PDB file of N, CA, C and O in Angstrom:
ATOM      1  N   MET A   1    -151.141 142.024  73.299  1.00 66.00           N
ATOM      2  CA  MET A   1    -151.220 143.433  72.981  1.00 66.00           C
ATOM      3  C   MET A   1    -150.435 144.252  74.005  1.00 66.00           C
ATOM      4  O   MET A   1    -149.800 145.221  73.637  1.00 66.00           O
ATOM      5  N   LEU A   2    -150.507 143.845  75.250  1.00 73.00           N
ATOM      6  CA  LEU A   2    -149.742 144.557  76.268  1.00 73.00           C
ATOM      7  C   LEU A   2    -148.247 144.402  76.008  1.00 73.00           C
ATOM      8  O   LEU A   2    -147.463 145.315  76.242  1.00 73.00           O
ATOM      9  N   GLY A   3    -147.864 143.246  75.484  1.00 82.00           N
ATOM     10  CA  GLY A   3    -146.456 143.020  75.132  1.00 82.00           C
ATOM     11  C   GLY A   3    -145.976 143.987  74.061  1.00 82.00           C
ATOM     12  O   GLY A   3    -144.852 144.502  74.124  1.00 82.00           O
ATOM     13  N   TRP A   4    -146.834 144.242  73.068  1.00 80.00           N
ATOM     14  CA  TRP A   4    -146.478 145.198  72.010  1.00 80.00           C
ATOM     15  C   TRP A   4    -146.349 146.601  72.576  1.00 80.00           C
ATOM     16  O   TRP A   4    -145.447 147.359  72.191  1.00 80.00           O
ATOM     17  N   ALA A   5    -147.248 146.965  73.480  1.00 79.00           N
ATOM     18  CA  ALA A   5    -147.177 148.294  74.092  1.00 79.00           C
ATOM     19  C   ALA A   5    -145.876 148.448  74.873  1.00 79.00           C
ATOM     20  O   ALA A   5    -145.207 149.486  74.791  1.00 79.00           O
ATOM     21  N   LEU A   6    -145.497 147.421  75.609  1.00 82.00           N
ATOM     22  CA  LEU A   6    -144.240 147.479  76.360  1.00 82.00           C
ATOM     23  C   LEU A   6    -143.038 147.528  75.424  1.00 82.00           C
ATOM     24  O   LEU A   6    -142.056 148.219  75.703  1.00 82.00           O
ATOM     25  N   THR A   7    -143.113 146.800  74.308  1.00 85.00           N
ATOM     26  CA  THR A   7    -142.023 146.818  73.333  1.00 85.00           C
ATOM     27  C   THR A   7    -141.828 148.214  72.759  1.00 85.00           C
ATOM     28  O   THR A   7    -140.699 148.717  72.688  1.00 85.00           O
ATOM     29  N   PHE A   8    -142.925 148.863  72.359  1.00 80.00           N
ATOM     30  CA  PHE A   8    -142.812 150.210  71.820  1.00 80.00           C
ATOM     31  C   PHE A   8    -142.372 151.208  72.889  1.00 80.00           C
ATOM     32  O   PHE A   8    -141.672 152.174  72.582  1.00 80.00           O
ATOM     33  N   LEU A   9    -142.758 150.972  74.137  1.00 83.00           N
ATOM     34  CA  LEU A   9    -142.295 151.834  75.221  1.00 83.00           C
ATOM     35  C   LEU A   9    -140.782 151.728  75.373  1.00 83.00           C
ATOM     36  O   LEU A   9    -140.086 152.732  75.513  1.00 83.00           O
ATOM     37  N   ILE A  10    -140.255 150.521  75.325  1.00 86.00           N
ATOM     38  CA  ILE A  10    -138.808 150.318  75.443  1.00 86.00           C
ATOM     39  C   ILE A  10    -138.082 150.949  74.262  1.00 86.00           C
ATOM     40  O   ILE A  10    -137.043 151.598  74.425  1.00 86.00           O
ATOM     41  N   VAL A  11    -138.633 150.781  73.055  1.00 86.00           N
ATOM     42  CA  VAL A  11    -138.042 151.410  71.867  1.00 86.00           C
ATOM     43  C   VAL A  11    -138.021 152.925  72.035  1.00 86.00           C
ATOM     44  O   VAL A  11    -137.027 153.592  71.719  1.00 86.00           O
ATOM     45  N   ALA A  12    -139.115 153.483  72.553  1.00 84.00           N
ATOM     46  CA  ALA A  12    -139.182 154.930  72.759  1.00 84.00           C
ATOM     47  C   ALA A  12    -138.148 155.397  73.778  1.00 84.00           C
ATOM     48  O   ALA A  12    -137.499 156.432  73.583  1.00 84.00           O
ATOM     49  N   LEU A  13    -137.991 154.643  74.856  1.00 84.00           N
ATOM     50  CA  LEU A  13    -137.012 155.033  75.880  1.00 84.00           C
ATOM     51  C   LEU A  13    -135.583 154.962  75.356  1.00 84.00           C
ATOM     52  O   LEU A  13    -134.768 155.850  75.624  1.00 84.00           O
ATOM     53  N   VAL A  14    -135.278 153.918  74.605  1.00 87.00           N
ATOM     54  CA  VAL A  14    -133.925 153.781  74.043  1.00 87.00           C
ATOM     55  C   VAL A  14    -133.666 154.888  73.022  1.00 87.00           C
ATOM     56  O   VAL A  14    -132.599 155.504  73.013  1.00 87.00           O
ATOM     57  N   ALA A  15    -134.654 155.148  72.160  1.00 84.00           N
ATOM     58  CA  ALA A  15    -134.489 156.201  71.162  1.00 84.00           C
ATOM     59  C   ALA A  15    -134.343 157.566  71.821  1.00 84.00           C
ATOM     60  O   ALA A  15    -133.549 158.403  71.368  1.00 84.00           O
ATOM     61  N   ALA A  16    -135.087 157.805  72.882  1.00 82.00           N
ATOM     62  CA  ALA A  16    -134.973 159.085  73.585  1.00 82.00           C
ATOM     63  C   ALA A  16    -133.605 159.221  74.233  1.00 82.00           C
ATOM     64  O   ALA A  16    -133.007 160.302  74.235  1.00 82.00           O
ATOM     65  N   ALA A  17    -133.088 158.126  74.785  1.00 85.00           N
ATOM     66  CA  ALA A  17    -131.774 158.165  75.423  1.00 85.00           C
ATOM     67  C   ALA A  17    -130.672 158.431  74.399  1.00 85.00           C
ATOM     68  O   ALA A  17    -129.659 159.074  74.716  1.00 85.00           O
ATOM     69  N   LEU A  18    -130.877 157.968  73.171  1.00 84.00           N
ATOM     70  CA  LEU A  18    -129.875 158.170  72.135  1.00 84.00           C
ATOM     71  C   LEU A  18    -130.070 159.476  71.362  1.00 84.00           C
ATOM     72  O   LEU A  18    -129.267 159.812  70.502  1.00 84.00           O
ATOM     73  N   GLY A  19    -131.151 160.185  71.638  1.00 83.00           N
ATOM     74  CA  GLY A  19    -131.357 161.480  71.031  1.00 83.00           C
ATOM     75  C   GLY A  19    -132.174 161.474  69.749  1.00 83.00           C
ATOM     76  O   GLY A  19    -132.202 162.464  69.033  1.00 83.00           O
ATOM     77  N   PHE A  20    -132.815 160.383  69.428  1.00 81.00           N
ATOM     78  CA  PHE A  20    -133.650 160.315  68.231  1.00 81.00           C
ATOM     79  C   PHE A  20    -135.073 160.730  68.610  1.00 81.00           C
ATOM     80  O   PHE A  20    -135.943 159.894  68.850  1.00 81.00           O
ATOM     81  N   SER A  21    -135.324 162.010  68.636  1.00 79.00           N
ATOM     82  CA  SER A  21    -136.605 162.496  69.159  1.00 79.00           C
ATOM     83  C   SER A  21    -137.790 162.120  68.277  1.00 79.00           C
ATOM     84  O   SER A  21    -138.872 161.852  68.780  1.00 79.00           O
ATOM     85  N   GLY A  22    -137.619 162.088  66.962  1.00 84.00           N
ATOM     86  CA  GLY A  22    -138.719 161.737  66.068  1.00 84.00           C
ATOM     87  C   GLY A  22    -139.158 160.298  66.253  1.00 84.00           C
ATOM     88  O   GLY A  22    -140.352 160.002  66.352  1.00 84.00           O
ATOM     89  N   ILE A  23    -138.201 159.398  66.323  1.00 82.00           N
ATOM     90  CA  ILE A  23    -138.506 157.975  66.517  1.00 82.00           C
ATOM     91  C   ILE A  23    -139.078 157.752  67.907  1.00 82.00           C
ATOM     92  O   ILE A  23    -140.019 156.981  68.087  1.00 82.00           O
ATOM     93  N   ALA A  24    -138.532 158.438  68.897  1.00 81.00           N
ATOM     94  CA  ALA A  24    -139.013 158.276  70.265  1.00 81.00           C
ATOM     95  C   ALA A  24    -140.456 158.745  70.385  1.00 81.00           C
ATOM     96  O   ALA A  24    -141.279 158.098  71.037  1.00 81.00           O
ATOM     97  N   GLY A  25    -140.772 159.846  69.754  1.00 83.00           N
ATOM     98  CA  GLY A  25    -142.137 160.360  69.810  1.00 83.00           C
ATOM     99  C   GLY A  25    -143.121 159.428  69.130  1.00 83.00           C
ATOM    100  O   GLY A  25    -144.222 159.183  69.642  1.00 83.00           O
ATOM    101  N   ALA A  26    -142.732 158.896  67.981  1.00 86.00           N
ATOM    102  CA  ALA A  26    -143.608 157.978  67.256  1.00 86.00           C
ATOM    103  C   ALA A  26    -143.821 156.687  68.041  1.00 86.00           C
ATOM    104  O   ALA A  26    -144.953 156.203  68.168  1.00 86.00           O
ATOM    105  N   ALA A  27    -142.754 156.130  68.576  1.00 84.00           N
ATOM    106  CA  ALA A  27    -142.864 154.885  69.341  1.00 84.00           C
ATOM    107  C   ALA A  27    -143.673 155.108  70.617  1.00 84.00           C
ATOM    108  O   ALA A  27    -144.451 154.239  71.022  1.00 84.00           O
ATOM    109  N   SER A  28    -143.503 156.261  71.232  1.00 83.00           N
ATOM    110  CA  SER A  28    -144.264 156.579  72.439  1.00 83.00           C
ATOM    111  C   SER A  28    -145.752 156.690  72.127  1.00 83.00           C
ATOM    112  O   SER A  28    -146.587 156.191  72.889  1.00 83.00           O
ATOM    113  N   SER A  29    -146.082 157.319  71.025  1.00 87.00           N
ATOM    114  CA  SER A  29    -147.490 157.446  70.628  1.00 87.00           C
ATOM    115  C   SER A  29    -148.109 156.083  70.347  1.00 87.00           C
ATOM    116  O   SER A  29    -149.236 155.800  70.768  1.00 87.00           O
ATOM    117  N   ILE A  30    -147.382 155.236  69.649  1.00 87.00           N
ATOM    118  CA  ILE A  30    -147.877 153.892  69.358  1.00 87.00           C
ATOM    119  C   ILE A  30    -148.082 153.112  70.642  1.00 87.00           C
ATOM    120  O   ILE A  30    -149.093 152.418  70.810  1.00 87.00           O
ATOM    121  N   ALA A  31    -147.137 153.214  71.580  1.00 87.00           N
ATOM    122  CA  ALA A  31    -147.255 152.505  72.857  1.00 87.00           C
ATOM    123  C   ALA A  31    -148.479 152.981  73.632  1.00 87.00           C
ATOM    124  O   ALA A  31    -149.198 152.166  74.216  1.00 87.00           O
ATOM    125  N   GLN A  32    -148.741 154.272  73.624  1.00 88.00           N
ATOM    126  CA  GLN A  32    -149.902 154.803  74.337  1.00 88.00           C
ATOM    127  C   GLN A  32    -151.201 154.309  73.713  1.00 88.00           C
ATOM    128  O   GLN A  32    -152.128 153.908  74.427  1.00 88.00           O
ATOM    129  N   ILE A  33    -151.274 154.320  72.400  1.00 90.00           N
ATOM    130  CA  ILE A  33    -152.484 153.860  71.714  1.00 90.00           C
ATOM    131  C   ILE A  33    -152.729 152.379  71.993  1.00 90.00           C
ATOM    132  O   ILE A  33    -153.856 151.974  72.313  1.00 90.00           O
ATOM    133  N   LEU A  34    -151.683 151.565  71.898  1.00 88.00           N
ATOM    134  CA  LEU A  34    -151.846 150.134  72.149  1.00 88.00           C
ATOM    135  C   LEU A  34    -152.247 149.862  73.590  1.00 88.00           C
ATOM    136  O   LEU A  34    -153.051 148.961  73.859  1.00 88.00           O
ATOM    137  N   PHE A  35    -151.711 150.629  74.533  1.00 88.00           N
ATOM    138  CA  PHE A  35    -152.059 150.432  75.936  1.00 88.00           C
ATOM    139  C   PHE A  35    -153.525 150.769  76.185  1.00 88.00           C
ATOM    140  O   PHE A  35    -154.216 150.042  76.911  1.00 88.00           O
ATOM    141  N   VAL A  36    -154.011 151.842  75.578  1.00 91.00           N
ATOM    142  CA  VAL A  36    -155.417 152.211  75.744  1.00 91.00           C
ATOM    143  C   VAL A  36    -156.314 151.141  75.140  1.00 91.00           C
ATOM    144  O   VAL A  36    -157.328 150.750  75.741  1.00 91.00           O
ATOM    145  N   ILE A  37    -155.960 150.633  73.965  1.00 92.00           N
ATOM    146  CA  ILE A  37    -156.741 149.561  73.341  1.00 92.00           C
ATOM    147  C   ILE A  37    -156.753 148.327  74.233  1.00 92.00           C
ATOM    148  O   ILE A  37    -157.796 147.689  74.425  1.00 92.00           O
ATOM    149  N   PHE A  38    -155.604 147.989  74.815  1.00 91.00           N
ATOM    150  CA  PHE A  38    -155.521 146.854  75.733  1.00 91.00           C
ATOM    151  C   PHE A  38    -156.445 147.050  76.926  1.00 91.00           C
ATOM    152  O   PHE A  38    -157.176 146.134  77.312  1.00 91.00           O
ATOM    153  N   LEU A  39    -156.437 148.247  77.510  1.00 91.00           N
ATOM    154  CA  LEU A  39    -157.294 148.501  78.666  1.00 91.00           C
ATOM    155  C   LEU A  39    -158.772 148.392  78.310  1.00 91.00           C
ATOM    156  O   LEU A  39    -159.559 147.818  79.072  1.00 91.00           O
ATOM    157  N   VAL A  40    -159.162 148.923  77.158  1.00 93.00           N
ATOM    158  CA  VAL A  40    -160.555 148.853  76.736  1.00 93.00           C
ATOM    159  C   VAL A  40    -160.976 147.396  76.534  1.00 93.00           C
ATOM    160  O   VAL A  40    -162.045 146.974  77.007  1.00 93.00           O
ATOM    161  N   LEU A  41    -160.142 146.621  75.861  1.00 91.00           N
ATOM    162  CA  LEU A  41    -160.473 145.205  75.645  1.00 91.00           C
ATOM    163  C   LEU A  41    -160.528 144.429  76.958  1.00 91.00           C
ATOM    164  O   LEU A  41    -161.359 143.538  77.132  1.00 91.00           O
ATOM    165  N   PHE A  42    -159.665 144.765  77.906  1.00 90.00           N
ATOM    166  CA  PHE A  42    -159.664 144.110  79.209  1.00 90.00           C
ATOM    167  C   PHE A  42    -160.966 144.386  79.956  1.00 90.00           C
ATOM    168  O   PHE A  42    -161.586 143.475  80.517  1.00 90.00           O
ATOM    169  N   VAL A  43    -161.397 145.654  79.945  1.00 92.00           N
ATOM    170  CA  VAL A  43    -162.645 146.019  80.627  1.00 92.00           C
ATOM    171  C   VAL A  43    -163.839 145.331  79.965  1.00 92.00           C
ATOM    172  O   VAL A  43    -164.725 144.811  80.653  1.00 92.00           O
ATOM    173  N   VAL A  44    -163.859 145.297  78.632  1.00 92.00           N
ATOM    174  CA  VAL A  44    -164.943 144.622  77.914  1.00 92.00           C
ATOM    175  C   VAL A  44    -164.969 143.139  78.266  1.00 92.00           C
ATOM    176  O   VAL A  44    -166.046 142.559  78.491  1.00 92.00           O
ATOM    177  N   ALA A  45    -163.813 142.505  78.349  1.00 89.00           N
ATOM    178  CA  ALA A  45    -163.756 141.087  78.698  1.00 89.00           C
ATOM    179  C   ALA A  45    -164.255 140.849  80.124  1.00 89.00           C
ATOM    180  O   ALA A  45    -164.973 139.875  80.379  1.00 89.00           O
ATOM    181  N   MET A  46    -163.900 141.739  81.055  1.00 88.00           N
ATOM    182  CA  MET A  46    -164.359 141.588  82.440  1.00 88.00           C
ATOM    183  C   MET A  46    -165.873 141.768  82.531  1.00 88.00           C
ATOM    184  O   MET A  46    -166.544 141.025  83.258  1.00 88.00           O
ATOM    185  N   ILE A  47    -166.416 142.720  81.800  1.00 90.00           N
ATOM    186  CA  ILE A  47    -167.861 142.932  81.805  1.00 90.00           C
ATOM    187  C   ILE A  47    -168.574 141.735  81.189  1.00 90.00           C
ATOM    188  O   ILE A  47    -169.601 141.279  81.703  1.00 90.00           O
ATOM    189  N   ALA A  48    -168.018 141.194  80.109  1.00 89.00           N
ATOM    190  CA  ALA A  48    -168.626 140.028  79.459  1.00 89.00           C
ATOM    191  C   ALA A  48    -168.636 138.830  80.407  1.00 89.00           C
ATOM    192  O   ALA A  48    -169.625 138.082  80.462  1.00 89.00           O
ATOM    193  N   ARG A  49    -167.563 138.642  81.159  1.00 88.00           N
ATOM    194  CA  ARG A  49    -167.527 137.530  82.127  1.00 88.00           C
ATOM    195  C   ARG A  49    -168.562 137.732  83.220  1.00 88.00           C
ATOM    196  O   ARG A  49    -169.214 136.783  83.650  1.00 88.00           O
ATOM    197  N   ALA A  50    -168.710 138.975  83.680  1.00 88.00           N
ATOM    198  CA  ALA A  50    -169.689 139.246  84.753  1.00 88.00           C
ATOM    199  C   ALA A  50    -171.103 139.040  84.271  1.00 88.00           C
ATOM    200  O   ALA A  50    -171.948 138.521  85.004  1.00 88.00           O
ATOM    201  N   VAL A  51    -171.381 139.414  83.029  1.00 90.00           N
ATOM    202  CA  VAL A  51    -172.732 139.244  82.477  1.00 90.00           C
ATOM    203  C   VAL A  51    -173.073 137.754  82.335  1.00 90.00           C
ATOM    204  O   VAL A  51    -174.198 137.348  82.585  1.00 90.00           O
ATOM    205  N   ARG A  52    -172.068 136.963  81.989  1.00 88.00           N
ATOM    206  CA  ARG A  52    -172.296 135.526  81.847  1.00 88.00           C
ATOM    207  C   ARG A  52    -172.378 134.806  83.192  1.00 88.00           C
ATOM    208  O   ARG A  52    -172.653 133.622  83.248  1.00 88.00           O
ATOM    209  N   GLY A  53    -172.098 135.500  84.279  1.00 85.00           N
ATOM    210  CA  GLY A  53    -172.227 134.910  85.604  1.00 85.00           C
ATOM    211  C   GLY A  53    -170.984 134.218  86.116  1.00 85.00           C
ATOM    212  O   GLY A  53    -171.010 133.544  87.140  1.00 85.00           O
ATOM    213  N   GLN A  54    -169.879 134.373  85.415  1.00 75.00           N
ATOM    214  CA  GLN A  54    -168.634 133.762  85.877  1.00 75.00           C
ATOM    215  C   GLN A  54    -167.928 134.724  86.836  1.00 75.00           C
ATOM    216  O   GLN A  54    -167.983 135.933  86.668  1.00 75.00           O
ATOM    217  N   PRO A  55    -167.267 134.185  87.834  1.00 70.00           N
ATOM    218  CA  PRO A  55    -166.570 135.050  88.776  1.00 70.00           C
ATOM    219  C   PRO A  55    -165.351 135.693  88.111  1.00 70.00           C
ATOM    220  O   PRO A  55    -164.842 135.177  87.126  1.00 70.00           O
ATOM    221  N   PRO A  56    -164.900 136.818  88.639  1.00 64.00           N
ATOM    222  CA  PRO A  56    -163.683 137.451  88.079  1.00 64.00           C
ATOM    223  C   PRO A  56    -162.499 136.520  88.216  1.00 64.00           C
ATOM    224  O   PRO A  56    -162.476 135.616  89.052  1.00 64.00           O
ATOM    225  N   MET A  57    -161.491 136.762  87.428  1.00 64.00           N
ATOM    226  CA  MET A  57    -160.301 135.907  87.440  1.00 64.00           C
ATOM    227  C   MET A  57    -159.781 135.851  88.816  1.00 64.00           C
ATOM    228  O   MET A  57    -159.089 135.740  89.491  1.00 64.00           O
TER     229      MET A  57
END
């Protein structure tokens, strides 16, 4: 999921550099949403590991 967020970030940066503001804005929004989802899932996974008694990675 983090890979997808980085991919959309790169697409947004390239589109912004070329002047495609609509595509850049859409790709940037998608990248932000995917990054937030990744962070939430990461925190949930860390909490689940701690509850099960396993040490952090």
